[in-house]
Amino acid sequence: MSWETSLGIAVPSAVTLIATVLGFRLALKQEHVRFARGQRTDLYIDLLTSVRLDVQKVWQEVHDPPRTESASRPELTDAEHALRARVDLYASTPVREMYDTFISWRVRGYQNVQERDFHLTEMAALAGRMRELLRVEVGIEARNRV
């Protein structure tokens, strides 16, 4: 076998091997991006569900106050701490900041009716802004809307 024949076999084989490796790495990277995007989308659905439930609880307290006075709002449950961990892992910085603000308002107590009503209005407004931001981040709305 001649040197030229060996080169004629080795070069295409090496090119094929390199192309295969690069193609696999690209496919792996794309799959990782798809996985992260799916995790973020699932997180944002859970986050919106939690936020909506919190706003609904506060509205219910406004319209049907509890019979006994409580000194403070309930603390976060284990499920809410798990959601918070997922927010830390997958959410963008603006979403994390909005969720931190929302949770701080959720666990804050209020002294009088005016403070409670202001608190509820601010929670509902933040929930709306968060919903709009999540629609942009998931790709449902155009980025320039928010």
mmCIF file of C-alpha atoms in Angstrom:
data_model
loop_
_atom_site.group_PDB
_atom_site.id
_atom_site.type_symbol
_atom_site.label_atom_id
_atom_site.label_comp_id
_atom_site.label_asym_id
_atom_site.label_seq_id
_atom_site.Cartn_x
_atom_site.Cartn_y
_atom_site.Cartn_z
ATOM 1 C CA MET A 1 0.000 0.000 0.000
ATOM 2 C CA SER A 2 1.398 3.372 -0.995
ATOM 3 C CA TRP A 3 1.711 6.467 1.058
ATOM 4 C CA GLU A 4 -0.825 8.310 -1.125
ATOM 5 C CA THR A 5 -3.373 5.546 -0.732
ATOM 6 C CA SER A 6 -2.966 5.616 3.063
ATOM 7 C CA LEU A 7 -3.438 9.374 3.076
ATOM 8 C CA GLY A 8 -6.447 9.014 0.781
ATOM 9 C CA ILE A 9 -8.069 6.723 3.353
ATOM 10 C CA ALA A 10 -6.877 8.477 6.555
ATOM 11 C CA VAL A 11 -7.867 12.052 5.683
ATOM 12 C CA PRO A 12 -11.556 11.353 4.865
ATOM 13 C CA SER A 13 -11.780 9.049 7.885
ATOM 14 C CA ALA A 14 -10.370 11.754 10.172
ATOM 15 C CA VAL A 15 -12.720 14.373 8.693
ATOM 16 C CA THR A 16 -15.679 12.031 9.189
ATOM 17 C CA LEU A 17 -14.666 11.333 12.786
ATOM 18 C CA ILE A 18 -14.192 15.038 13.586
ATOM 19 C CA ALA A 19 -17.505 15.963 11.948
ATOM 20 C CA THR A 20 -19.270 13.238 13.932
ATOM 21 C CA VAL A 21 -17.778 14.408 17.241
ATOM 22 C CA LEU A 22 -18.607 18.059 16.533
ATOM 23 C CA GLY A 23 -22.133 17.140 15.464
ATOM 24 C CA PHE A 24 -22.656 15.114 18.640
ATOM 25 C CA ARG A 25 -21.377 17.972 20.813
ATOM 26 C CA LEU A 26 -23.699 20.430 19.070
ATOM 27 C CA ALA A 27 -26.670 18.091 19.482
ATOM 28 C CA LEU A 28 -25.806 17.620 23.164
ATOM 29 C CA LYS A 29 -25.613 21.375 23.698
ATOM 30 C CA GLN A 30 -28.959 21.880 21.931
ATOM 31 C CA GLU A 31 -30.551 19.193 24.097
ATOM 32 C CA HIS A 32 -29.197 20.884 27.219
ATOM 33 C CA VAL A 33 -30.695 24.216 26.106
ATOM 34 C CA ARG A 34 -34.042 22.499 25.362
ATOM 35 C CA PHE A 35 -33.998 20.827 28.792
ATOM 36 C CA ALA A 36 -33.222 24.093 30.605
ATOM 37 C CA ARG A 37 -35.933 25.920 28.645
ATOM 38 C CA GLY A 38 -38.433 23.188 29.523
ATOM 39 C CA GLN A 39 -37.471 23.355 33.199
ATOM 40 C CA ARG A 40 -37.847 27.140 33.165
ATOM 41 C CA THR A 41 -41.255 26.895 31.485
ATOM 42 C CA ASP A 42 -42.467 24.334 34.051
ATOM 43 C CA LEU A 43 -41.123 26.510 36.852
ATOM 44 C CA TYR A 44 -42.878 29.593 35.525
ATOM 45 C CA ILE A 45 -46.192 27.750 35.354
ATOM 46 C CA ASP A 46 -45.770 26.642 38.983
ATOM 47 C CA LEU A 47 -44.672 30.153 39.952
ATOM 48 C CA LEU A 48 -47.701 31.790 38.362
ATOM 49 C CA THR A 49 -49.958 29.241 40.026
ATOM 50 C CA SER A 50 -48.443 30.004 43.421
ATOM 51 C CA VAL A 51 -48.648 33.767 42.904
ATOM 52 C CA ARG A 52 -52.269 33.576 41.791
ATOM 53 C CA LEU A 53 -53.175 31.440 44.811
ATOM 54 C CA ASP A 54 -51.477 33.908 47.155
ATOM 55 C CA VAL A 55 -53.340 36.860 45.660
ATOM 56 C CA GLN A 56 -56.580 34.893 45.891
ATOM 57 C CA LYS A 57 -55.908 34.092 49.583
ATOM 58 C CA VAL A 58 -55.352 37.764 50.371
ATOM 59 C CA TRP A 59 -58.499 38.764 48.463
ATOM 60 C CA GLN A 60 -60.412 36.154 50.431
ATOM 61 C CA GLU A 61 -59.038 37.542 53.702
ATOM 62 C CA VAL A 62 -60.177 41.013 52.655
ATOM 63 C CA HIS A 63 -63.712 39.938 51.773
ATOM 64 C CA ASP A 64 -64.111 37.271 54.443
ATOM 65 C CA PRO A 65 -61.709 38.098 57.278
ATOM 66 C CA PRO A 66 -60.783 35.308 59.675
ATOM 67 C CA ARG A 67 -62.756 35.233 62.906
ATOM 68 C CA THR A 68 -59.618 35.271 65.028
ATOM 69 C CA GLU A 69 -56.911 37.864 64.750
ATOM 70 C CA SER A 70 -53.511 36.559 63.732
ATOM 71 C CA ALA A 71 -50.363 38.541 64.470
ATOM 72 C CA SER A 72 -48.655 37.650 61.209
ATOM 73 C CA ARG A 73 -49.143 35.931 57.889
ATOM 74 C CA PRO A 74 -48.251 32.246 57.747
ATOM 75 C CA GLU A 75 -44.678 31.293 57.018
ATOM 76 C CA LEU A 76 -43.637 29.542 53.812
ATOM 77 C CA THR A 77 -44.499 25.855 53.514
ATOM 78 C CA ASP A 78 -42.077 23.142 52.413
ATOM 79 C CA ALA A 79 -43.602 23.209 48.914
ATOM 80 C CA GLU A 80 -43.052 26.959 48.737
ATOM 81 C CA HIS A 81 -39.438 26.515 49.834
ATOM 82 C CA ALA A 82 -39.014 23.903 47.074
ATOM 83 C CA LEU A 83 -40.500 26.349 44.566
ATOM 84 C CA ARG A 84 -38.110 29.015 45.851
ATOM 85 C CA ALA A 85 -35.165 26.655 45.273
ATOM 86 C CA ARG A 86 -36.321 26.068 41.684
ATOM 87 C CA VAL A 87 -36.654 29.831 41.212
ATOM 88 C CA ASP A 88 -33.047 30.231 42.399
ATOM 89 C CA LEU A 89 -31.890 27.541 39.984
ATOM 90 C CA TYR A 90 -33.806 28.265 36.774
ATOM 91 C CA ALA A 91 -35.339 31.762 36.894
ATOM 92 C CA SER A 92 -33.780 34.844 35.379
ATOM 93 C CA THR A 93 -32.568 37.635 37.657
ATOM 94 C CA PRO A 94 -35.615 39.901 37.088
ATOM 95 C CA VAL A 95 -37.986 37.016 37.870
ATOM 96 C CA ARG A 96 -36.040 36.114 41.030
ATOM 97 C CA GLU A 97 -36.176 39.733 42.196
ATOM 98 C CA MET A 98 -39.929 40.000 41.547
ATOM 99 C CA TYR A 99 -40.572 36.713 43.349
ATOM 100 C CA ASP A 100 -38.470 37.853 46.335
ATOM 101 C CA THR A 101 -40.534 41.038 46.538
ATOM 102 C CA PHE A 102 -43.771 39.107 46.198
ATOM 103 C CA ILE A 103 -42.854 36.632 48.931
ATOM 104 C CA SER A 104 -41.738 39.432 51.266
ATOM 105 C CA TRP A 105 -45.166 41.049 50.801
ATOM 106 C CA ARG A 106 -46.928 37.715 51.217
ATOM 107 C CA VAL A 107 -45.478 37.006 54.642
ATOM 108 C CA ARG A 108 -45.735 40.602 55.840
ATOM 109 C CA GLY A 109 -48.549 41.420 58.214
ATOM 110 C CA TYR A 110 -50.535 44.630 58.189
ATOM 111 C CA GLN A 111 -51.687 46.939 60.955
ATOM 112 C CA ASN A 112 -54.920 48.414 59.599
ATOM 113 C CA VAL A 113 -57.417 48.204 56.754
ATOM 114 C CA GLN A 114 -55.756 50.893 54.623
ATOM 115 C CA GLU A 115 -52.382 49.158 54.875
ATOM 116 C CA ARG A 116 -54.020 45.822 54.042
ATOM 117 C CA ASP A 117 -55.764 47.257 50.975
ATOM 118 C CA PHE A 118 -52.553 48.912 49.772
ATOM 119 C CA HIS A 119 -50.725 45.638 50.375
ATOM 120 C CA LEU A 120 -53.290 43.709 48.329
ATOM 121 C CA THR A 121 -53.199 46.222 45.482
ATOM 122 C CA GLU A 122 -49.402 46.068 45.333
ATOM 123 C CA MET A 123 -49.416 42.246 45.387
ATOM 124 C CA ALA A 124 -51.944 42.095 42.552
ATOM 125 C CA ALA A 125 -50.000 44.659 40.493
ATOM 126 C CA LEU A 126 -46.735 42.786 40.993
ATOM 127 C CA ALA A 127 -48.440 39.505 40.056
ATOM 128 C CA GLY A 128 -49.585 41.137 36.802
ATOM 129 C CA ARG A 129 -46.097 42.463 36.023
ATOM 130 C CA MET A 130 -44.628 39.055 36.811
ATOM 131 C CA ARG A 131 -47.123 37.348 34.479
ATOM 132 C CA GLU A 132 -46.173 39.716 31.646
ATOM 133 C CA LEU A 133 -42.438 39.170 32.221
ATOM 134 C CA LEU A 134 -42.884 35.396 32.256
ATOM 135 C CA ARG A 135 -44.831 35.550 28.974
ATOM 136 C CA VAL A 136 -41.869 37.376 27.426
ATOM 137 C CA GLU A 137 -39.283 34.990 28.865
ATOM 138 C CA VAL A 138 -41.155 31.899 27.691
ATOM 139 C CA GLY A 139 -41.505 33.458 24.244
ATOM 140 C CA ILE A 140 -45.249 34.075 24.147
ATOM 141 C CA GLU A 141 -44.871 37.888 23.969
ATOM 142 C CA ALA A 142 -42.321 40.021 22.139
ATOM 143 C CA ARG A 143 -39.407 41.235 24.276
ATOM 144 C CA ASN A 144 -40.167 44.949 23.718
ATOM 145 C CA ARG A 145 -43.596 44.654 25.376
ATOM 146 C CA VAL A 146 -42.226 44.691 28.928
#
